[in-house]
Coordinates of C-alpha atoms in Angstrom, one line a residue:
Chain A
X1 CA 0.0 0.0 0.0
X2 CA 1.1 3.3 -0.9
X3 CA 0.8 6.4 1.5
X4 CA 2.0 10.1 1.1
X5 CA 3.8 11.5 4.1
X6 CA 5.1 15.0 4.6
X7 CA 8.5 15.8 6.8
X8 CA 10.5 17.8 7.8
X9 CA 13.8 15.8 8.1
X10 CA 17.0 16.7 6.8
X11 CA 19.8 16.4 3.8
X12 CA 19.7 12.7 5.9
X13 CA 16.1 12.1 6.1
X14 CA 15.7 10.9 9.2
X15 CA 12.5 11.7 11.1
X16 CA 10.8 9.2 8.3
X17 CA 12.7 6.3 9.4
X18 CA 11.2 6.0 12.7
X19 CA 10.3 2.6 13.0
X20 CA 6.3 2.2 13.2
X21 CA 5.8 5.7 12.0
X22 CA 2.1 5.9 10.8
X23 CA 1.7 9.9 11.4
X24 CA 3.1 12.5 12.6
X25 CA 7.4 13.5 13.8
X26 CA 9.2 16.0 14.6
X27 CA 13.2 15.1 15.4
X28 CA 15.4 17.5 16.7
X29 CA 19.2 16.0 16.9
X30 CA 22.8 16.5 15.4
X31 CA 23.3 16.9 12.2
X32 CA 19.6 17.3 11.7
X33 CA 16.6 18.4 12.8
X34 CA 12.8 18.1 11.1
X35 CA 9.6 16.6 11.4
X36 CA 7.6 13.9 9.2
X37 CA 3.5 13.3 8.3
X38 CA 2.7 10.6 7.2
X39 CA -0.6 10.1 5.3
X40 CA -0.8 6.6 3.3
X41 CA 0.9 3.4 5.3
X42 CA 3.9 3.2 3.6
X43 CA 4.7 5.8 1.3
X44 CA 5.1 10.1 2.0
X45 CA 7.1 13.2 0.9
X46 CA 9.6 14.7 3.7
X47 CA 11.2 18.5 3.7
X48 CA 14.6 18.8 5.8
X49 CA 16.8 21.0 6.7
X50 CA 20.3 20.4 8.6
X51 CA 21.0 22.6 11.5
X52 CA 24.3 23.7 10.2
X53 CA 22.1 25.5 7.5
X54 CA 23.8 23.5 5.2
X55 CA 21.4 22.8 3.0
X56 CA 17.3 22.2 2.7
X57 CA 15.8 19.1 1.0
X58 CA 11.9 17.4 -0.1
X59 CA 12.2 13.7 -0.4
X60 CA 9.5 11.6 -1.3
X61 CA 9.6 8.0 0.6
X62 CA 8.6 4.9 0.5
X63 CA 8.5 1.7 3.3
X64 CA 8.3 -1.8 2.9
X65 CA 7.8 -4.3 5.4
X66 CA 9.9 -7.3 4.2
X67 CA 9.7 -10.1 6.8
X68 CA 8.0 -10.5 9.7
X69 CA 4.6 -10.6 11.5
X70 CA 3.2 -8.4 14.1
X71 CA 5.8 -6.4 16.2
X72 CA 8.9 -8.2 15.2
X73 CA 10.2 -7.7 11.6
X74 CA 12.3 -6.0 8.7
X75 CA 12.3 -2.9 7.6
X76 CA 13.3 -1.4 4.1
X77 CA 13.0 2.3 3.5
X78 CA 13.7 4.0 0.3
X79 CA 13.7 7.7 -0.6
X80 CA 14.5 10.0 -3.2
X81 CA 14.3 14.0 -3.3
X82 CA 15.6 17.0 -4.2
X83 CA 17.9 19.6 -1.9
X84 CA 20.0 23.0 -2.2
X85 CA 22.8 23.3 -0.9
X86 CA 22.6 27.0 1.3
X87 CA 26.1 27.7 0.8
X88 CA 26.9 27.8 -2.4
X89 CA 23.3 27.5 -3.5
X90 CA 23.8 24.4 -5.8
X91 CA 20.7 21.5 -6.3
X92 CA 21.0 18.3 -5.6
X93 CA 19.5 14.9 -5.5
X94 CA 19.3 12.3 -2.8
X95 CA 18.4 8.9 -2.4
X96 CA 18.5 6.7 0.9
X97 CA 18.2 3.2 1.3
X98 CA 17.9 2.4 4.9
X99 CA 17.2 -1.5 6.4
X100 CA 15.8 -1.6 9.9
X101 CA 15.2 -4.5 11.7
X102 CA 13.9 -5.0 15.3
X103 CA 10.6 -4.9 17.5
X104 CA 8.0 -2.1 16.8
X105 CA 5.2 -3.0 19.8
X106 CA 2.5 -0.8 21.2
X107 CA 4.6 0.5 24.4
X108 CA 8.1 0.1 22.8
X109 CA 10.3 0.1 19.8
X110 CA 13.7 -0.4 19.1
X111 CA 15.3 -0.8 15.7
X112 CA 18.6 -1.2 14.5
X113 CA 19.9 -1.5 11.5
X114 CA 22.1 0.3 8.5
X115 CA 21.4 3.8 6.5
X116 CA 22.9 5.2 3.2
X117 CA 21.5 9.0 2.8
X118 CA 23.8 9.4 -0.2
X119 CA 23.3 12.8 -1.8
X120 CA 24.9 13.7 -5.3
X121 CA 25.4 17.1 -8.1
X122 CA 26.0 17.7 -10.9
X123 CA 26.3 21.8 -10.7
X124 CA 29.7 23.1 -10.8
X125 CA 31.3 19.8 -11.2
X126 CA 29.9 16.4 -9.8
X127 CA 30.1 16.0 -6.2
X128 CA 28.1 13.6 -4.1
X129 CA 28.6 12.5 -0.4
X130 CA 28.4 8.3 0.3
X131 CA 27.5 8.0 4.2
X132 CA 27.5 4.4 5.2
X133 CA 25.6 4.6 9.0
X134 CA 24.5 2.0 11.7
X135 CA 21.6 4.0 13.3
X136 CA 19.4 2.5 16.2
X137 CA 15.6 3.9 17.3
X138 CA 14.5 3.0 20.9
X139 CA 11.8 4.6 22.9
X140 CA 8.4 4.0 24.8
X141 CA 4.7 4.7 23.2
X142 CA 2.4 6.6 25.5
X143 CA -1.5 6.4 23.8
X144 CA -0.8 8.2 20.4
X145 CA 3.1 9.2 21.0
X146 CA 5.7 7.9 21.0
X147 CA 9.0 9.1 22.3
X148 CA 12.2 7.8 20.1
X149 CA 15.9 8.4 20.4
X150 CA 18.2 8.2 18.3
X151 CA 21.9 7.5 17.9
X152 CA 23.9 6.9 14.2
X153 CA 27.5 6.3 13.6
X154 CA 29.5 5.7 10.7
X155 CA 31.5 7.0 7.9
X156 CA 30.6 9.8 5.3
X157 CA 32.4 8.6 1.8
X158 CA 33.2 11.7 -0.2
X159 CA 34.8 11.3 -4.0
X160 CA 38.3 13.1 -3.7
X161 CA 38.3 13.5 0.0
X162 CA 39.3 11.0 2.6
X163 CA 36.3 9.3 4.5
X164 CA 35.1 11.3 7.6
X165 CA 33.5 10.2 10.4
X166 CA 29.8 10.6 11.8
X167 CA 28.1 10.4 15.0
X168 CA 24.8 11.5 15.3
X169 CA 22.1 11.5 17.9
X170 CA 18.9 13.0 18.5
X171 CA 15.3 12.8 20.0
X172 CA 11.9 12.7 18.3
X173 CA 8.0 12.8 19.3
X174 CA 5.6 10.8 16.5
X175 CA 1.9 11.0 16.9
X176 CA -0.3 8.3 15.6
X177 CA -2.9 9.1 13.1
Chain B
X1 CA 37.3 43.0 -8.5
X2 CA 39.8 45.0 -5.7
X3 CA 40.5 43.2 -2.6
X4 CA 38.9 40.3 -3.8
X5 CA 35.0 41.8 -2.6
X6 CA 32.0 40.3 -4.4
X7 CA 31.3 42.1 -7.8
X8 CA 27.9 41.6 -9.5
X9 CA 29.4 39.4 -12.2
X10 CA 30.6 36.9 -9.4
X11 CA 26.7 37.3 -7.9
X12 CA 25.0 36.8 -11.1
X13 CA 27.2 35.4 -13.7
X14 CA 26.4 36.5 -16.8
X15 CA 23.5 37.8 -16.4
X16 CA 22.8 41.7 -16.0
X17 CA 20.6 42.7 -13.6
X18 CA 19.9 46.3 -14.0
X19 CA 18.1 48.6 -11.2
X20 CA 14.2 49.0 -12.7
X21 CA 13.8 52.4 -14.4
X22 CA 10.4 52.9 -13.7
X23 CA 8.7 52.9 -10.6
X24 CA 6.2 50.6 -11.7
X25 CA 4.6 48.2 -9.5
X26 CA 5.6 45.1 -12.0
X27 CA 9.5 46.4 -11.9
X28 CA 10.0 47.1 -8.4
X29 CA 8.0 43.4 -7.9
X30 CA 11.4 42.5 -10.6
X31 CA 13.7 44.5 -8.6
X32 CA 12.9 42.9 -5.3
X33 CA 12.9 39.3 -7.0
X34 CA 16.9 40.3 -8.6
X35 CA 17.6 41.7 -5.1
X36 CA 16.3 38.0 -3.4
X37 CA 18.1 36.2 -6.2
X38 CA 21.3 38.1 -5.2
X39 CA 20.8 37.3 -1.7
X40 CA 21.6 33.6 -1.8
X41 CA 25.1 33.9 -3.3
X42 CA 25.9 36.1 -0.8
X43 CA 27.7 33.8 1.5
X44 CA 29.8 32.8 -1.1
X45 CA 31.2 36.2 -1.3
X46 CA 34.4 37.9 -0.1
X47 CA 33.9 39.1 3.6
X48 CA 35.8 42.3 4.9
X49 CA 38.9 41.5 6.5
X50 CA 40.6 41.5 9.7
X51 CA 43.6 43.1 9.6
X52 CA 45.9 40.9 11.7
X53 CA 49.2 42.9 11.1
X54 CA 49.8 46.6 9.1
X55 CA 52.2 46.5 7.0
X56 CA 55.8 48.0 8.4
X57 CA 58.8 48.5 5.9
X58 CA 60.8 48.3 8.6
X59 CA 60.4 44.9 9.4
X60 CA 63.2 43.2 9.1
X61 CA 61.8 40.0 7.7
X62 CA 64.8 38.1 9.2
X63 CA 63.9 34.5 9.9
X64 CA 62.1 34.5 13.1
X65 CA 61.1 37.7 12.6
X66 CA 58.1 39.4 11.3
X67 CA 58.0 40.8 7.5
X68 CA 57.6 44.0 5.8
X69 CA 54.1 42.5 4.5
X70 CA 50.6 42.6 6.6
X71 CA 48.5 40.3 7.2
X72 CA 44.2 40.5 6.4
X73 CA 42.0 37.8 8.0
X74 CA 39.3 36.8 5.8
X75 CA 36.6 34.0 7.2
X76 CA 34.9 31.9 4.4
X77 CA 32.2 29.5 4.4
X78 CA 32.2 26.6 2.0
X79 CA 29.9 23.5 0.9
X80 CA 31.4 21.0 1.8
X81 CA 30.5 17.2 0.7
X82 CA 27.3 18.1 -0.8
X83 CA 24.7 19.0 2.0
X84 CA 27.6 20.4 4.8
X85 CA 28.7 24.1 5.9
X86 CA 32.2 24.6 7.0
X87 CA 33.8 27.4 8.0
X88 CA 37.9 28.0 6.8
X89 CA 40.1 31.2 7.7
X90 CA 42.8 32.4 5.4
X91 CA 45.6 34.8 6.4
X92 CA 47.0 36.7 3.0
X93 CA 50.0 39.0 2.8
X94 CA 49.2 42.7 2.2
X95 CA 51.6 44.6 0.2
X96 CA 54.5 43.2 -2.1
X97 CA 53.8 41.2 -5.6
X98 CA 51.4 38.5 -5.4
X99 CA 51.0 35.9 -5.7
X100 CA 52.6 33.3 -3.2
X101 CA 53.0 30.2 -2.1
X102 CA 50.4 28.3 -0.1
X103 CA 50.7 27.3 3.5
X104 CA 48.1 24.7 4.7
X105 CA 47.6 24.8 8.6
X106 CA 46.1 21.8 10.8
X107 CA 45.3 23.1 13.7
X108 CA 45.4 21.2 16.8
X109 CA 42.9 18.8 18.8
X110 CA 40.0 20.9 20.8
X111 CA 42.2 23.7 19.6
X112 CA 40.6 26.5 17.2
X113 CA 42.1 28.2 14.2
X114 CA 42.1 31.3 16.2
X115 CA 44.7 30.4 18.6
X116 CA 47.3 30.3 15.5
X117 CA 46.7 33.7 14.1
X118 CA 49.8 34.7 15.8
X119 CA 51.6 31.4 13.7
X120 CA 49.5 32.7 10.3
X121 CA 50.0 36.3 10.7
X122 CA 53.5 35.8 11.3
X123 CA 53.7 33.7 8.1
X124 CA 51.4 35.9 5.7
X125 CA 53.7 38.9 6.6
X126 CA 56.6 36.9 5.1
X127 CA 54.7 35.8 1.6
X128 CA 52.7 33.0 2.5
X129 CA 48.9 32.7 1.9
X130 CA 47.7 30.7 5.1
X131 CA 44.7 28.3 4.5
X132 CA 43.3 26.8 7.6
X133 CA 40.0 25.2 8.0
X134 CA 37.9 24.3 11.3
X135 CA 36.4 20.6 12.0
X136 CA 33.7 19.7 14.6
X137 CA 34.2 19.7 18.2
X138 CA 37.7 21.1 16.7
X139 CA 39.1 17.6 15.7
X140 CA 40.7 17.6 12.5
X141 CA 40.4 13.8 12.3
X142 CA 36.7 13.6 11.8
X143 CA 36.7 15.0 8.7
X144 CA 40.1 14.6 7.2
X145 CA 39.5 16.5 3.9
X146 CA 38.2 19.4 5.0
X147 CA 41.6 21.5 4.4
X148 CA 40.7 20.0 0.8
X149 CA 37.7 21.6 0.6
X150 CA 38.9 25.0 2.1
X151 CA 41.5 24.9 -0.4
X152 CA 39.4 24.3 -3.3
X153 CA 36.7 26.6 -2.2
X154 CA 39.8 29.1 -1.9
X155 CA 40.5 28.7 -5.4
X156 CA 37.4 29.6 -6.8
X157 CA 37.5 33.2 -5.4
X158 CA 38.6 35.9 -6.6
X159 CA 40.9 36.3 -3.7
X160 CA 42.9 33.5 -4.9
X161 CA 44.7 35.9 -7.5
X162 CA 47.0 35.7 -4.5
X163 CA 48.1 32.6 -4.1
X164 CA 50.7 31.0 -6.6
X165 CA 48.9 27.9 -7.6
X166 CA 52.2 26.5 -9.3
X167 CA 54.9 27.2 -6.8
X168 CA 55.2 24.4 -4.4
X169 CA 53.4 24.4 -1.5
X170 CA 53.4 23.5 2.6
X171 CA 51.0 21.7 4.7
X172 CA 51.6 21.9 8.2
X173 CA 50.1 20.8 11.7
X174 CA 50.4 21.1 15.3
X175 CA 49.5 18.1 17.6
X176 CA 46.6 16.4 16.2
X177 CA 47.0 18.8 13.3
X178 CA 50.1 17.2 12.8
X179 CA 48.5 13.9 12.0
X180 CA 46.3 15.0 9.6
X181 CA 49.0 16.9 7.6
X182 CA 51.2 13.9 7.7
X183 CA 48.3 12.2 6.1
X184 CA 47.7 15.0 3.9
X185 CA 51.0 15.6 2.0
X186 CA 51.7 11.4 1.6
X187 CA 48.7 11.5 -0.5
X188 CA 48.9 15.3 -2.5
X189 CA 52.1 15.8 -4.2
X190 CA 51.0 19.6 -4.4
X191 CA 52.5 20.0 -1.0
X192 CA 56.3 19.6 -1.0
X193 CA 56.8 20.6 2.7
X194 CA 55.5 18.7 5.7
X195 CA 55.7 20.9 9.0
X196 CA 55.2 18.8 12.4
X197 CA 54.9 21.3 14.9
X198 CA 54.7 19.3 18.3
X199 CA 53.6 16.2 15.9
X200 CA 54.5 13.1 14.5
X201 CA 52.6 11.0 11.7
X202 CA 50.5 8.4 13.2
X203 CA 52.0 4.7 12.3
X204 CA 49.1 3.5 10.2
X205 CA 50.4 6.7 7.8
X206 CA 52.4 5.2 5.3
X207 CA 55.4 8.1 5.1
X208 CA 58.0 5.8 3.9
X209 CA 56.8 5.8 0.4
X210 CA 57.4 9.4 -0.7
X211 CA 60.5 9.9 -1.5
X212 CA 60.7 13.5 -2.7
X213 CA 59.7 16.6 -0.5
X214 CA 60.9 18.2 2.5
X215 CA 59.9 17.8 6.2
X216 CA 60.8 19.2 9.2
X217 CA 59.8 18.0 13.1
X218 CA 59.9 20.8 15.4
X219 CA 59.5 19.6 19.1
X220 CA 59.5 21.5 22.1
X221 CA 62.2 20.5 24.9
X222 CA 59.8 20.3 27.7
X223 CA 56.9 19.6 25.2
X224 CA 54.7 16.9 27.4
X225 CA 54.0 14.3 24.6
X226 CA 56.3 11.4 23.4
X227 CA 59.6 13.0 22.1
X228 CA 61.1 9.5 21.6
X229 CA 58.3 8.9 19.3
X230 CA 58.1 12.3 17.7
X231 CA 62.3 11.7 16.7
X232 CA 61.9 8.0 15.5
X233 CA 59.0 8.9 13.3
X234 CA 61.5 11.4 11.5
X235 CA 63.6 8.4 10.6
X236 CA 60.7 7.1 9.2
X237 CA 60.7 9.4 6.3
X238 CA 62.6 8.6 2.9
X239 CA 62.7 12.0 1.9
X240 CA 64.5 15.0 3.4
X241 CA 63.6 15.1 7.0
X242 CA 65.1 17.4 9.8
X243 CA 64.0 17.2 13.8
X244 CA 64.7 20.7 16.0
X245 CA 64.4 20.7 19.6
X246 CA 63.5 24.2 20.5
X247 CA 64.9 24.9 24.5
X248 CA 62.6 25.2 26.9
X249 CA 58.9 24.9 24.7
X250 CA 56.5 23.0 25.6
X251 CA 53.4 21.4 23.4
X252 CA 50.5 24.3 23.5
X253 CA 53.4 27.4 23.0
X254 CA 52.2 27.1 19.9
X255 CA 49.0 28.2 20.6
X256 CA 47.3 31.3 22.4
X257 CA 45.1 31.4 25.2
X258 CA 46.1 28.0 26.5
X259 CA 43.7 26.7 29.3
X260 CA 45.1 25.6 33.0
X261 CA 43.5 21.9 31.7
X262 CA 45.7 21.8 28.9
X263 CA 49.3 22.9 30.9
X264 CA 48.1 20.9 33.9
X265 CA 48.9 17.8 31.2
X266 CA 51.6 19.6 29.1
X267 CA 55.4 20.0 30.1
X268 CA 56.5 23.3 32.1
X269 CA 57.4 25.7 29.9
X270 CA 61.1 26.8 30.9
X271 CA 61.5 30.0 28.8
X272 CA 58.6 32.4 27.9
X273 CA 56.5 31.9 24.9
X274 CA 58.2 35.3 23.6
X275 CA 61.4 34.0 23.5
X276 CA 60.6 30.3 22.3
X277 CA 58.1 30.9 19.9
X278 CA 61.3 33.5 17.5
X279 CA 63.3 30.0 18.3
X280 CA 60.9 28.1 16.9
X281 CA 60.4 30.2 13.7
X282 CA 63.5 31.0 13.1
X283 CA 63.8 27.4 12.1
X284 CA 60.4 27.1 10.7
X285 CA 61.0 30.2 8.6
X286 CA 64.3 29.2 7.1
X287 CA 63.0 25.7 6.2
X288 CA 59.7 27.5 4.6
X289 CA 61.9 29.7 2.7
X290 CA 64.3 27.1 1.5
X291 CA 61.4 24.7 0.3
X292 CA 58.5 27.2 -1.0
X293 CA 60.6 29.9 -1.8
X294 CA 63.5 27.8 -3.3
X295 CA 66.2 30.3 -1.3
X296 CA 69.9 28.8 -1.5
X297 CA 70.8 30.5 1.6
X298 CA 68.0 29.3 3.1
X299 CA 68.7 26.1 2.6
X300 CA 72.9 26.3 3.1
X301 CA 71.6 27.6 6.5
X302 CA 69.1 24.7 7.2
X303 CA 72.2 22.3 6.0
X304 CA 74.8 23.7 8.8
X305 CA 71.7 23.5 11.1
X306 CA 72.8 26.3 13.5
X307 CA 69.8 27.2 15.1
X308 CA 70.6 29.4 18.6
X309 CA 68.4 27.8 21.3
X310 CA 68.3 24.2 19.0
X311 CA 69.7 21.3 18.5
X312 CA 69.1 19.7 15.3
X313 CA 68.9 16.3 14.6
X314 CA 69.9 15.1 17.9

């Protein structure tokens, strides 16, 4: 099934990969802070922006439960969009393929699992950043929200640069449709 | 474009953009649509500098010591792998015949760029252009390639009319810094000089295969890190490589402002910073001079290795 969702998230959309996410997020974390709507089951459109003011982005994304039953299961989340880079104001596209596995339930979640928010350009010569990250959602749900953490680590690939490293972390709020 | 400021060809390529010429509500709506158009290129722009040092024709410009040129401070943000903002400082000479040679600067770990002006100044008043870009949390090691990035930012300005793109160039680091420069020249053959200042390459940096360029260690004599370390890793080199013990320095003289945390785990200075810090450059200058600048007696003088206040290759 195909849903629409509207975020804001980040150059890294991450406020969409909350696991069990069925409406509404708002993360607010290093790199990146943003929120995420979510209208269909498994498909929506997220805005971003990183908190650097590096650059602002609109992905459109989509989520597919690959194995499992009830609260245990797999994860794959795919999105593409569009960004501008605030600095030197160049567009650019991104695409993130992101695998979470783990245990979604009604009081709890936690999810683990890799991320690749690659972003790429083709404006003033081609450019494109390769992050490879391990990320990990854990949190309670109370009722409708559902309180999620959030830590990442990993390595941000670069063409011509040598690899640098990423740590991220952050807190988010979803409310259930 | 004088001084290297923004001009509206930078702005808006080659488009013109002219001021409306009637007051009419569809031109001024035009005007203020060019003006917001204008706006976002903005931060790519030349800022006003800082002037760090005025020029004084006085100066003797003997190693160690200041030169004639002065030095402007100009701050630059740059893009940096796609989506990021980073933020680079560059110290240019003021005065004299442009362009010159590049000097790279790493600063150290939890250190900021600031705390070297008195190191870039000093430099940019003797014909170096001084790039040096920040890192998060001030630790050059989580993003490697940002003094890549700074550079080639750099070089798209038109500020860069001042730097001598084919003259070789210097890449040079202090503690941490130190690390990251080591990495840095083994991999870009642009940069002929590696300066360690209070440094040594890390062992995982494979140093041993370059066998052209120049390096020199300088290491403070009370300097609180590994000096055993710091002089076997010169030997690691198979390329011209020099070590200077400066008398009575210790790690963070290189830097300003240095907090009672950091001396509680340095050495104990034994001579003032004002007095170590000319030791230091004396040597730093005359290797800089004989490498970038290609200066014979420069480089006679780094062959006797008669430093006052250092013992060379001990």
């Amino acid at each position: 099934m195909i849903a629409l969702a509207m975020a804001l998230a980040f150059a890294d959309p991450v406020a969409h990969r909350e696991p069990g996410l069925d409406g509404y997020a708002v993360h607010i974390g290093t790199p990146e802070a943003g929120a995420a709507v979510w209208f269909l089951d498994d498909f929506g459109l997220a805005v971003g922006l990183r908190n650097d003011l590096g650059a602002v982005e609109l992905s459109a994304v989509e989520r597919r439960q690959l194995t499992g039953e009830g609260a245990w299961g797999l994860d794959l989340h795919g999105a593409f969009g569009a960004g501008i880079g605030l600095v030197r104001p160049w567009p650019y596209l991104t695409t993130t393929l992101a695998l979470h596995g783990g245990f979604r339930g009604d009081k709890f979640a936690w999810t683990i699992g890799p991320a690749a928010p690659i972003a790429y350009t083709f404006v003033g010569g081609w450019r494109a950043r390769f992050p490879l990250l391990v990320e990990t959602f854990i949190g309670p749900r109370i009722g409708k929200v559902r309180l999620m953490a959030r830590g990442a680590a990993g390595t941000v690939l670069s063409p011509g640069l040598a690899p640098s490293f990423a740590a991220q972390a952050g807190l988010s709020v979803t409310i259930r449709r | 474009m004088a001084n290297g400021h923004c001009d509206r060809a930078e702005l808006i390529g080659d488009t013109e953009f002219a001021r409306p010429s009637r007051p009419h509500l569809r031109s001024a709506i035009r005007g203020r649509m060019r003006f917001l158009l204008l706006l976002a290129p903005l931060a790519a722009c030349t800022p006003l500098p800082t002037e760090l040092l005025a020029e004084d024709a006085s100066a003797s410009g003997a190693d160690g010591e200041r030169g004639p040129l002065g030095a402007d401070l100009y701050t630059f943000m740059a893009q940096a792998r796609v989506t990021e903002r980073m933020h680079y400082e560059v110290v240019v000479p003021v005065g004299g015949e442009a362009p010159y040679p590049l000097v790279t600067m790493v600063h150290g770990g939890f250190v900021d760029t600031e705390r070297y002006r008195w190191l870039t100044a000093h430099l940019a008043s003797r014909g170096y252009v001084v790039v040096a870009a920040e890192h998060p949390a001030n630790l050059a090691i989580t993003q490697i390639g940002n003094s890549e990035v700074a550079l080639s930012d750099f070089e798209r300005r038109p500020l860069a009319d001042r730097l001598d793109a084919d003259a070789p160039a210097a890449v040079m680091g202090h503690s941490l810094g130190g690390v990251i420069a080591a990495m840095t020249w083994n991999t870009d053959g642009r940069y002929a000089g590696l300066g360690l200042l209070a440094s040594f390459p890390a062992a995982g940096t494979a140093v041993e295969t370059r066998s052209d360029g120049s390096v020199l260690s300088l290491w403070g004599s009370e300097d609180g890190g590994d000096e055993e370390e710091a002089m076997h890793a010169v030997e690691r080199f198979d390329t011209d490589a020099n070590f200077a013990r400066i008398d009575g320095m210790n790690h963070y003289a290189w830097t300003d402002d240095a907090s009672a945390s950091e001396l509680g785990r340095d050495g104990v200075a034994t001579r003032p910073d004002d007095e170590t810090r000319p030791d230091a450059l004396r040597v730093l200058d005359t290797w800089l001079d004989a490498v970038l600048y290609e200066d014979a007696g420069a480089a006679s003088a780094l062959s006797a290795g008669q430093f006052a206040n250092v013992e060379w290759n001990p």
